[in-house]
Amino acid sequence: MRCADSDSAMPAPGASGTASPPGPPSDTVPAQATAPPGARTPLPATAEQGVKIVVVGGFAVGKTTMVRAVSEIRPLSTEEVMTEAGQGVDDLAGVESKTTTTVAFDFGRITLNERTVLYLFGAPGQERFWFLWDQLFAGSLGAVVLVDTRKVADSWYAVDRLEAHRTPFVVAVNRFENDPRRYGLAEIRAALNLSAHVPVLDCDARERASSKEVLLTLVDHLYHRALAQEAGV
């Protein structure tokens, strides 16, 4: 698979702690979900529920890239040029050509179906910005943890904080072509000590279809988790 580029909270509709989980993914894909990323796409009049989703992970793992790839609107980005202040602080191993970094959050939107809209918040990856994460998690129904197999340890904090917040999540492995190890999904699951119910899948954060598949997997996970809770499982 090809290399995938790298990458408080503004309240979103439906971003309260009492928001209900989205229904199962629909086979009918609305026009908004197939529009070119960044196109001027109005919110459908039939939309009834906004679901806040957070995309987290280590530095330069591809969070900004995923939000940009999948958003049906021009995404809001807080990327700034990296300066000498980050030298010796930000680990650029494997991403030496990276020149910008997220300093607050990214924001995008994608229509799931006629009634449900996902609001995407991409979290900053550097450790010095981790204090923002708890604010971004507030009101979110679920999260995507992006993993770079060259730096799996950078994902531990994201998993730990999400579990502490009891926020459901999926793990998406963003494959980079210059990764000599090529760890399998089972190895990633074991390395992050993930429960068996946590979905783990490959993705290419640059590709809209691949990023959409990650979000659909998360929505499906939230839906079945809600059903299990209602059934008392």
PDB file of C-alpha atoms in Angstrom:
ATOM      1  CA  MET A   1       0.000   0.000   0.000  1.00  0.00           C
ATOM      2  CA  ARG A   2       1.239   3.499  -0.710  1.00  0.00           C
ATOM      3  CA  CYS A   3       2.539   5.961   1.818  1.00  0.00           C
ATOM      4  CA  ALA A   4      -0.133   7.987   3.637  1.00  0.00           C
ATOM      5  CA  ASP A   5       0.714  11.581   4.489  1.00  0.00           C
ATOM      6  CA  SER A   6       0.711  12.901   8.026  1.00  0.00           C
ATOM      7  CA  ASP A   7      -1.184  15.363   9.423  1.00  0.00           C
ATOM      8  CA  SER A   8     -11.317  24.142  23.395  1.00  0.00           C
ATOM      9  CA  ALA A   9     -13.236  21.923  21.062  1.00  0.00           C
ATOM     10  CA  MET A  10     -15.789  23.816  19.036  1.00  0.00           C
ATOM     11  CA  PRO A  11     -19.210  22.395  19.923  1.00  0.00           C
ATOM     12  CA  ALA A  12     -20.929  20.405  17.217  1.00  0.00           C
ATOM     13  CA  PRO A  13     -24.638  19.688  16.898  1.00  0.00           C
ATOM     14  CA  GLY A  14     -25.457  16.557  18.847  1.00  0.00           C
ATOM     15  CA  ALA A  15     -22.161  16.759  20.744  1.00  0.00           C
ATOM     16  CA  SER A  16     -23.685  16.441  24.187  1.00  0.00           C
ATOM     17  CA  GLY A  17     -23.183  13.501  26.475  1.00  0.00           C
ATOM     18  CA  THR A  18     -26.791  12.466  25.966  1.00  0.00           C
ATOM     19  CA  ALA A  19     -26.604  12.092  22.207  1.00  0.00           C
ATOM     20  CA  SER A  20     -27.890   8.765  20.984  1.00  0.00           C
ATOM     21  CA  PRO A  21     -25.727   6.466  18.874  1.00  0.00           C
ATOM     22  CA  PRO A  22     -26.253   6.543  15.112  1.00  0.00           C
ATOM     23  CA  GLY A  23     -28.254   3.840  13.409  1.00  0.00           C
ATOM     24  CA  PRO A  24     -26.647   1.183  11.226  1.00  0.00           C
ATOM     25  CA  PRO A  25     -24.915   2.369   8.055  1.00  0.00           C
ATOM     26  CA  SER A  26     -27.408   2.737   5.233  1.00  0.00           C
ATOM     27  CA  ASP A  27     -27.046   1.098   1.836  1.00  0.00           C
ATOM     28  CA  THR A  28     -28.345   4.334   0.317  1.00  0.00           C
ATOM     29  CA  VAL A  29     -25.454   6.771   0.059  1.00  0.00           C
ATOM     30  CA  PRO A  30     -26.585  10.422   0.000  1.00  0.00           C
ATOM     31  CA  ALA A  31     -25.163  12.814  -2.551  1.00  0.00           C
ATOM     32  CA  GLN A  32     -23.219  14.622   0.170  1.00  0.00           C
ATOM     33  CA  ALA A  33     -21.204  11.492   0.934  1.00  0.00           C
ATOM     34  CA  THR A  34     -20.026  11.187  -2.664  1.00  0.00           C
ATOM     35  CA  ALA A  35     -19.259  14.845  -3.324  1.00  0.00           C
ATOM     36  CA  PRO A  36     -15.624  15.758  -3.954  1.00  0.00           C
ATOM     37  CA  PRO A  37     -13.773  16.571  -0.708  1.00  0.00           C
ATOM     38  CA  GLY A  38     -13.777  20.273   0.020  1.00  0.00           C
ATOM     39  CA  ALA A  39     -16.767  20.981  -2.249  1.00  0.00           C
ATOM     40  CA  ARG A  40     -19.399  23.424  -1.018  1.00  0.00           C
ATOM     41  CA  THR A  41     -21.982  20.946   0.255  1.00  0.00           C
ATOM     42  CA  PRO A  42     -25.034  22.211   2.200  1.00  0.00           C
ATOM     43  CA  LEU A  43     -26.296  20.335   5.214  1.00  0.00           C
ATOM     44  CA  PRO A  44     -29.331  18.245   4.168  1.00  0.00           C
ATOM     45  CA  ALA A  45     -32.661  19.572   5.401  1.00  0.00           C
ATOM     46  CA  THR A  46     -33.552  16.086   6.643  1.00  0.00           C
ATOM     47  CA  ALA A  47     -30.572  15.905   9.039  1.00  0.00           C
ATOM     48  CA  GLU A  48     -31.784  15.277  12.585  1.00  0.00           C
ATOM     49  CA  GLN A  49     -28.704  14.101  14.441  1.00  0.00           C
ATOM     50  CA  GLY A  50     -25.109  15.303  14.607  1.00  0.00           C
ATOM     51  CA  VAL A  51     -22.529  12.856  15.933  1.00  0.00           C
ATOM     52  CA  LYS A  52     -19.160  14.058  17.184  1.00  0.00           C
ATOM     53  CA  ILE A  53     -16.222  11.806  16.257  1.00  0.00           C
ATOM     54  CA  VAL A  54     -12.603  12.424  17.282  1.00  0.00           C
ATOM     55  CA  VAL A  55      -9.574  11.251  15.273  1.00  0.00           C
ATOM     56  CA  VAL A  56      -6.540  10.758  17.517  1.00  0.00           C
ATOM     57  CA  GLY A  57      -3.090   9.240  17.327  1.00  0.00           C
ATOM     58  CA  GLY A  58       0.597  10.027  17.500  1.00  0.00           C
ATOM     59  CA  PHE A  59       2.486  12.844  15.826  1.00  0.00           C
ATOM     60  CA  ALA A  60       2.433  12.780  12.007  1.00  0.00           C
ATOM     61  CA  VAL A  61       0.291   9.641  11.802  1.00  0.00           C
ATOM     62  CA  GLY A  62      -2.196  11.094   9.282  1.00  0.00           C
ATOM     63  CA  LYS A  63      -5.048  12.634  11.287  1.00  0.00           C
ATOM     64  CA  THR A  64      -5.214  15.883   9.314  1.00  0.00           C
ATOM     65  CA  THR A  65      -4.915  13.906   6.090  1.00  0.00           C
ATOM     66  CA  MET A  66      -7.892  11.699   7.019  1.00  0.00           C
ATOM     67  CA  VAL A  67     -10.136  14.628   7.945  1.00  0.00           C
ATOM     68  CA  ARG A  68      -9.244  16.414   4.708  1.00  0.00           C
ATOM     69  CA  ALA A  69      -9.772  13.295   2.614  1.00  0.00           C
ATOM     70  CA  VAL A  70     -13.233  12.457   3.890  1.00  0.00           C
ATOM     71  CA  SER A  71     -14.788  15.845   4.684  1.00  0.00           C
ATOM     72  CA  GLU A  72     -17.603  16.970   2.379  1.00  0.00           C
ATOM     73  CA  ILE A  73     -16.919  20.601   3.289  1.00  0.00           C
ATOM     74  CA  ARG A  74     -13.704  22.570   3.185  1.00  0.00           C
ATOM     75  CA  PRO A  75     -12.136  21.427   6.457  1.00  0.00           C
ATOM     76  CA  LEU A  76     -11.070  23.819   9.159  1.00  0.00           C
ATOM     77  CA  SER A  77      -7.368  23.348   9.864  1.00  0.00           C
ATOM     78  CA  THR A  78      -5.059  24.821  12.481  1.00  0.00           C
ATOM     79  CA  GLU A  79      -1.821  23.721  10.868  1.00  0.00           C
ATOM     80  CA  GLU A  80       1.169  25.959  11.422  1.00  0.00           C
ATOM     81  CA  VAL A  81       4.704  25.907  10.038  1.00  0.00           C
ATOM     82  CA  MET A  82       7.071  23.965  12.267  1.00  0.00           C
ATOM     83  CA  THR A  83       9.808  26.142  13.769  1.00  0.00           C
ATOM     84  CA  GLU A  84      13.074  25.699  15.612  1.00  0.00           C
ATOM     85  CA  ALA A  85      11.104  25.529  18.858  1.00  0.00           C
ATOM     86  CA  GLY A  86      10.078  21.994  17.921  1.00  0.00           C
ATOM     87  CA  GLN A  87      13.618  20.753  17.311  1.00  0.00           C
ATOM     88  CA  GLY A  88      14.517  18.049  19.783  1.00  0.00           C
ATOM     89  CA  VAL A  89      10.870  17.876  20.891  1.00  0.00           C
ATOM     90  CA  ASP A  90       8.946  16.525  17.889  1.00  0.00           C
ATOM     91  CA  ASP A  91      10.121  13.154  16.625  1.00  0.00           C
ATOM     92  CA  LEU A  92      10.441  13.461  12.835  1.00  0.00           C
ATOM     93  CA  ALA A  93      11.761   9.935  12.303  1.00  0.00           C
ATOM     94  CA  GLY A  94      10.201   8.635   9.095  1.00  0.00           C
ATOM     95  CA  VAL A  95       8.561  11.997   8.320  1.00  0.00           C
ATOM     96  CA  GLU A  96      11.635  14.176   7.873  1.00  0.00           C
ATOM     97  CA  SER A  97       9.942  16.170   5.090  1.00  0.00           C
ATOM     98  CA  LYS A  98       7.058  17.278   7.333  1.00  0.00           C
ATOM     99  CA  THR A  99       6.980  21.089   7.584  1.00  0.00           C
ATOM    100  CA  THR A 100       3.596  21.838   9.220  1.00  0.00           C
ATOM    101  CA  THR A 101       1.761  20.533  12.254  1.00  0.00           C
ATOM    102  CA  THR A 102      -1.667  20.816  13.892  1.00  0.00           C
ATOM    103  CA  VAL A 103      -1.632  23.076  16.955  1.00  0.00           C
ATOM    104  CA  ALA A 104      -5.301  22.909  18.024  1.00  0.00           C
ATOM    105  CA  PHE A 105      -7.612  20.653  15.991  1.00  0.00           C
ATOM    106  CA  ASP A 106      -8.948  19.911  12.530  1.00  0.00           C
ATOM    107  CA  PHE A 107     -12.670  19.976  11.772  1.00  0.00           C
ATOM    108  CA  GLY A 108     -14.653  18.367   8.967  1.00  0.00           C
ATOM    109  CA  ARG A 109     -18.103  17.006   8.211  1.00  0.00           C
ATOM    110  CA  ILE A 110     -19.538  14.034   6.363  1.00  0.00           C
ATOM    111  CA  THR A 111     -23.192  13.073   5.860  1.00  0.00           C
ATOM    112  CA  LEU A 112     -23.747   9.459   6.863  1.00  0.00           C
ATOM    113  CA  ASN A 113     -27.331   9.230   5.650  1.00  0.00           C
ATOM    114  CA  GLU A 114     -30.371  11.486   5.257  1.00  0.00           C
ATOM    115  CA  ARG A 115     -30.734  11.827   9.031  1.00  0.00           C
ATOM    116  CA  THR A 116     -27.236  11.551  10.478  1.00  0.00           C
ATOM    117  CA  VAL A 117     -24.181  13.768  10.057  1.00  0.00           C
ATOM    118  CA  LEU A 118     -20.718  13.054  11.456  1.00  0.00           C
ATOM    119  CA  TYR A 119     -18.660  15.978  12.756  1.00  0.00           C
ATOM    120  CA  LEU A 120     -14.972  15.079  12.712  1.00  0.00           C
ATOM    121  CA  PHE A 121     -12.396  16.565  15.070  1.00  0.00           C
ATOM    122  CA  GLY A 122      -8.742  15.755  14.420  1.00  0.00           C
ATOM    123  CA  ALA A 123      -6.625  16.046  17.567  1.00  0.00           C
ATOM    124  CA  PRO A 124      -3.033  17.349  17.633  1.00  0.00           C
ATOM    125  CA  GLY A 125      -0.467  14.585  17.966  1.00  0.00           C
ATOM    126  CA  GLN A 126       2.450  16.206  19.791  1.00  0.00           C
ATOM    127  CA  GLU A 127       2.722  15.406  23.476  1.00  0.00           C
ATOM    128  CA  ARG A 128       2.794  19.088  24.424  1.00  0.00           C
ATOM    129  CA  PHE A 129      -0.744  19.456  23.014  1.00  0.00           C
ATOM    130  CA  TRP A 130      -2.222  16.384  24.681  1.00  0.00           C
ATOM    131  CA  PHE A 131      -3.876  18.578  27.314  1.00  0.00           C
ATOM    132  CA  LEU A 132      -6.424  19.464  24.599  1.00  0.00           C
ATOM    133  CA  TRP A 133      -7.522  15.869  24.157  1.00  0.00           C
ATOM    134  CA  ASP A 134      -9.816  15.651  27.182  1.00  0.00           C
ATOM    135  CA  GLN A 135     -11.711  18.708  25.920  1.00  0.00           C
ATOM    136  CA  LEU A 136     -12.026  17.207  22.438  1.00  0.00           C
ATOM    137  CA  PHE A 137     -13.307  13.925  23.891  1.00  0.00           C
ATOM    138  CA  ALA A 138     -16.114  15.721  25.737  1.00  0.00           C
ATOM    139  CA  GLY A 139     -19.425  14.976  24.027  1.00  0.00           C
ATOM    140  CA  SER A 140     -17.958  12.603  21.454  1.00  0.00           C
ATOM    141  CA  LEU A 141     -19.742   9.307  20.815  1.00  0.00           C
ATOM    142  CA  GLY A 142     -16.693   7.556  19.393  1.00  0.00           C
ATOM    143  CA  ALA A 143     -13.149   7.888  18.135  1.00  0.00           C
ATOM    144  CA  VAL A 144     -10.700   6.648  15.544  1.00  0.00           C
ATOM    145  CA  VAL A 145      -7.195   5.833  16.748  1.00  0.00           C
ATOM    146  CA  LEU A 146      -4.765   6.111  13.828  1.00  0.00           C
ATOM    147  CA  VAL A 147      -1.644   3.965  14.163  1.00  0.00           C
ATOM    148  CA  ASP A 148       1.713   4.189  12.434  1.00  0.00           C
ATOM    149  CA  THR A 149       3.321   0.739  12.752  1.00  0.00           C
ATOM    150  CA  ARG A 150       6.762   2.365  12.798  1.00  0.00           C
ATOM    151  CA  LYS A 151       5.793   4.099  16.056  1.00  0.00           C
ATOM    152  CA  VAL A 152       3.152   1.911  17.692  1.00  0.00           C
ATOM    153  CA  ALA A 153       4.049   3.147  21.180  1.00  0.00           C
ATOM    154  CA  ASP A 154       2.807   6.629  20.222  1.00  0.00           C
ATOM    155  CA  SER A 155      -0.735   5.208  20.194  1.00  0.00           C
ATOM    156  CA  TRP A 156      -0.744   3.963  23.786  1.00  0.00           C
ATOM    157  CA  TYR A 157      -1.702   7.308  25.283  1.00  0.00           C
ATOM    158  CA  ALA A 158      -4.668   7.690  22.923  1.00  0.00           C
ATOM    159  CA  VAL A 159      -5.986   4.242  23.805  1.00  0.00           C
ATOM    160  CA  ASP A 160      -5.451   4.906  27.518  1.00  0.00           C
ATOM    161  CA  ARG A 161      -7.311   8.234  27.485  1.00  0.00           C
ATOM    162  CA  LEU A 162     -10.227   6.867  25.458  1.00  0.00           C
ATOM    163  CA  GLU A 163     -10.605   3.926  27.809  1.00  0.00           C
ATOM    164  CA  ALA A 164     -10.465   6.320  30.775  1.00  0.00           C
ATOM    165  CA  HIS A 165     -13.289   8.356  29.198  1.00  0.00           C
ATOM    166  CA  ARG A 166     -15.185   5.153  28.316  1.00  0.00           C
ATOM    167  CA  THR A 167     -15.299   6.355  24.720  1.00  0.00           C
ATOM    168  CA  PRO A 168     -15.780   3.561  22.141  1.00  0.00           C
ATOM    169  CA  PHE A 169     -13.167   3.520  19.401  1.00  0.00           C
ATOM    170  CA  VAL A 170     -11.756   1.646  16.437  1.00  0.00           C
ATOM    171  CA  VAL A 171      -8.093   1.321  15.526  1.00  0.00           C
ATOM    172  CA  ALA A 172      -7.094   2.145  11.943  1.00  0.00           C
ATOM    173  CA  VAL A 173      -3.577   1.189  10.841  1.00  0.00           C
ATOM    174  CA  ASN A 174      -2.331   3.793   8.367  1.00  0.00           C
ATOM    175  CA  ARG A 175       0.211   1.908   6.269  1.00  0.00           C
ATOM    176  CA  PHE A 176       3.421   3.645   5.142  1.00  0.00           C
ATOM    177  CA  GLU A 177       5.451   2.150   2.304  1.00  0.00           C
ATOM    178  CA  ASN A 178       8.779   2.837   4.034  1.00  0.00           C
ATOM    179  CA  ASP A 179       7.856   0.649   6.996  1.00  0.00           C
ATOM    180  CA  PRO A 180      10.198  -2.377   6.987  1.00  0.00           C
ATOM    181  CA  ARG A 181       8.311  -4.292   9.697  1.00  0.00           C
ATOM    182  CA  ARG A 182       4.792  -4.621   8.245  1.00  0.00           C
ATOM    183  CA  TYR A 183       3.192  -5.761  11.488  1.00  0.00           C
ATOM    184  CA  GLY A 184      -0.101  -7.608  11.034  1.00  0.00           C
ATOM    185  CA  LEU A 185      -3.387  -6.530  12.591  1.00  0.00           C
ATOM    186  CA  ALA A 186      -3.213  -9.289  15.205  1.00  0.00           C
ATOM    187  CA  GLU A 187       0.242  -8.063  16.241  1.00  0.00           C
ATOM    188  CA  ILE A 188      -1.051  -4.490  16.500  1.00  0.00           C
ATOM    189  CA  ARG A 189      -3.967  -5.663  18.653  1.00  0.00           C
ATOM    190  CA  ALA A 190      -1.586  -7.510  20.969  1.00  0.00           C
ATOM    191  CA  ALA A 191       0.888  -4.614  21.156  1.00  0.00           C
ATOM    192  CA  LEU A 192      -1.864  -2.174  22.189  1.00  0.00           C
ATOM    193  CA  ASN A 193      -3.488  -4.741  24.511  1.00  0.00           C
ATOM    194  CA  LEU A 194      -6.863  -4.187  22.870  1.00  0.00           C
ATOM    195  CA  SER A 195     -10.030  -5.991  23.889  1.00  0.00           C
ATOM    196  CA  ALA A 196     -11.399  -8.496  21.415  1.00  0.00           C
ATOM    197  CA  HIS A 197     -14.446  -6.295  20.711  1.00  0.00           C
ATOM    198  CA  VAL A 198     -12.358  -3.325  19.469  1.00  0.00           C
ATOM    199  CA  PRO A 199     -12.316  -3.318  15.626  1.00  0.00           C
ATOM    200  CA  VAL A 200      -8.858  -3.093  14.022  1.00  0.00           C
ATOM    201  CA  LEU A 201      -8.488  -2.469  10.276  1.00  0.00           C
ATOM    202  CA  ASP A 202      -6.019  -1.252   7.670  1.00  0.00           C
ATOM    203  CA  CYS A 203      -6.493   2.085   5.948  1.00  0.00           C
ATOM    204  CA  ASP A 204      -4.900   4.659   3.677  1.00  0.00           C
ATOM    205  CA  ALA A 205      -5.684   8.040   5.243  1.00  0.00           C
ATOM    206  CA  ARG A 206      -5.174   9.785   1.904  1.00  0.00           C
ATOM    207  CA  GLU A 207      -7.956   7.853   0.219  1.00  0.00           C
ATOM    208  CA  ARG A 208     -11.517   9.048   0.757  1.00  0.00           C
ATOM    209  CA  ALA A 209     -13.030   5.590   0.257  1.00  0.00           C
ATOM    210  CA  SER A 210     -10.620   4.040   2.761  1.00  0.00           C
ATOM    211  CA  SER A 211     -11.240   6.776   5.352  1.00  0.00           C
ATOM    212  CA  LYS A 212     -15.016   6.429   4.871  1.00  0.00           C
ATOM    213  CA  GLU A 213     -14.723   2.698   5.502  1.00  0.00           C
ATOM    214  CA  VAL A 214     -13.019   3.449   8.827  1.00  0.00           C
ATOM    215  CA  LEU A 215     -15.863   5.783   9.845  1.00  0.00           C
ATOM    216  CA  LEU A 216     -18.524   3.282   8.768  1.00  0.00           C
ATOM    217  CA  THR A 217     -16.769   0.620  10.837  1.00  0.00           C
ATOM    218  CA  LEU A 218     -16.872   2.946  13.845  1.00  0.00           C
ATOM    219  CA  VAL A 219     -20.578   3.729  13.341  1.00  0.00           C
ATOM    220  CA  ASP A 220     -21.354   0.017  13.029  1.00  0.00           C
ATOM    221  CA  HIS A 221     -19.357  -0.602  16.223  1.00  0.00           C
ATOM    222  CA  LEU A 222     -21.299   2.114  18.077  1.00  0.00           C
ATOM    223  CA  TYR A 223     -24.617   0.745  16.842  1.00  0.00           C
ATOM    224  CA  HIS A 224     -23.979  -2.836  17.917  1.00  0.00           C
ATOM    225  CA  ARG A 225     -22.485  -1.690  21.217  1.00  0.00           C
ATOM    226  CA  ALA A 226     -25.667   0.271  21.944  1.00  0.00           C
ATOM    227  CA  LEU A 227     -27.794  -2.771  21.099  1.00  0.00           C
ATOM    228  CA  ALA A 228     -25.724  -4.917  23.453  1.00  0.00           C
ATOM    229  CA  GLN A 229     -26.110  -2.392  26.257  1.00  0.00           C
ATOM    230  CA  GLU A 230     -29.891  -2.268  25.739  1.00  0.00           C
ATOM    231  CA  ALA A 231     -29.973  -6.047  25.905  1.00  0.00           C
ATOM    232  CA  GLY A 232     -27.959  -5.965  29.124  1.00  0.00           C
ATOM    233  CA  VAL A 233     -25.034  -7.867  27.618  1.00  0.00           C
TER     234      VAL A 233
END
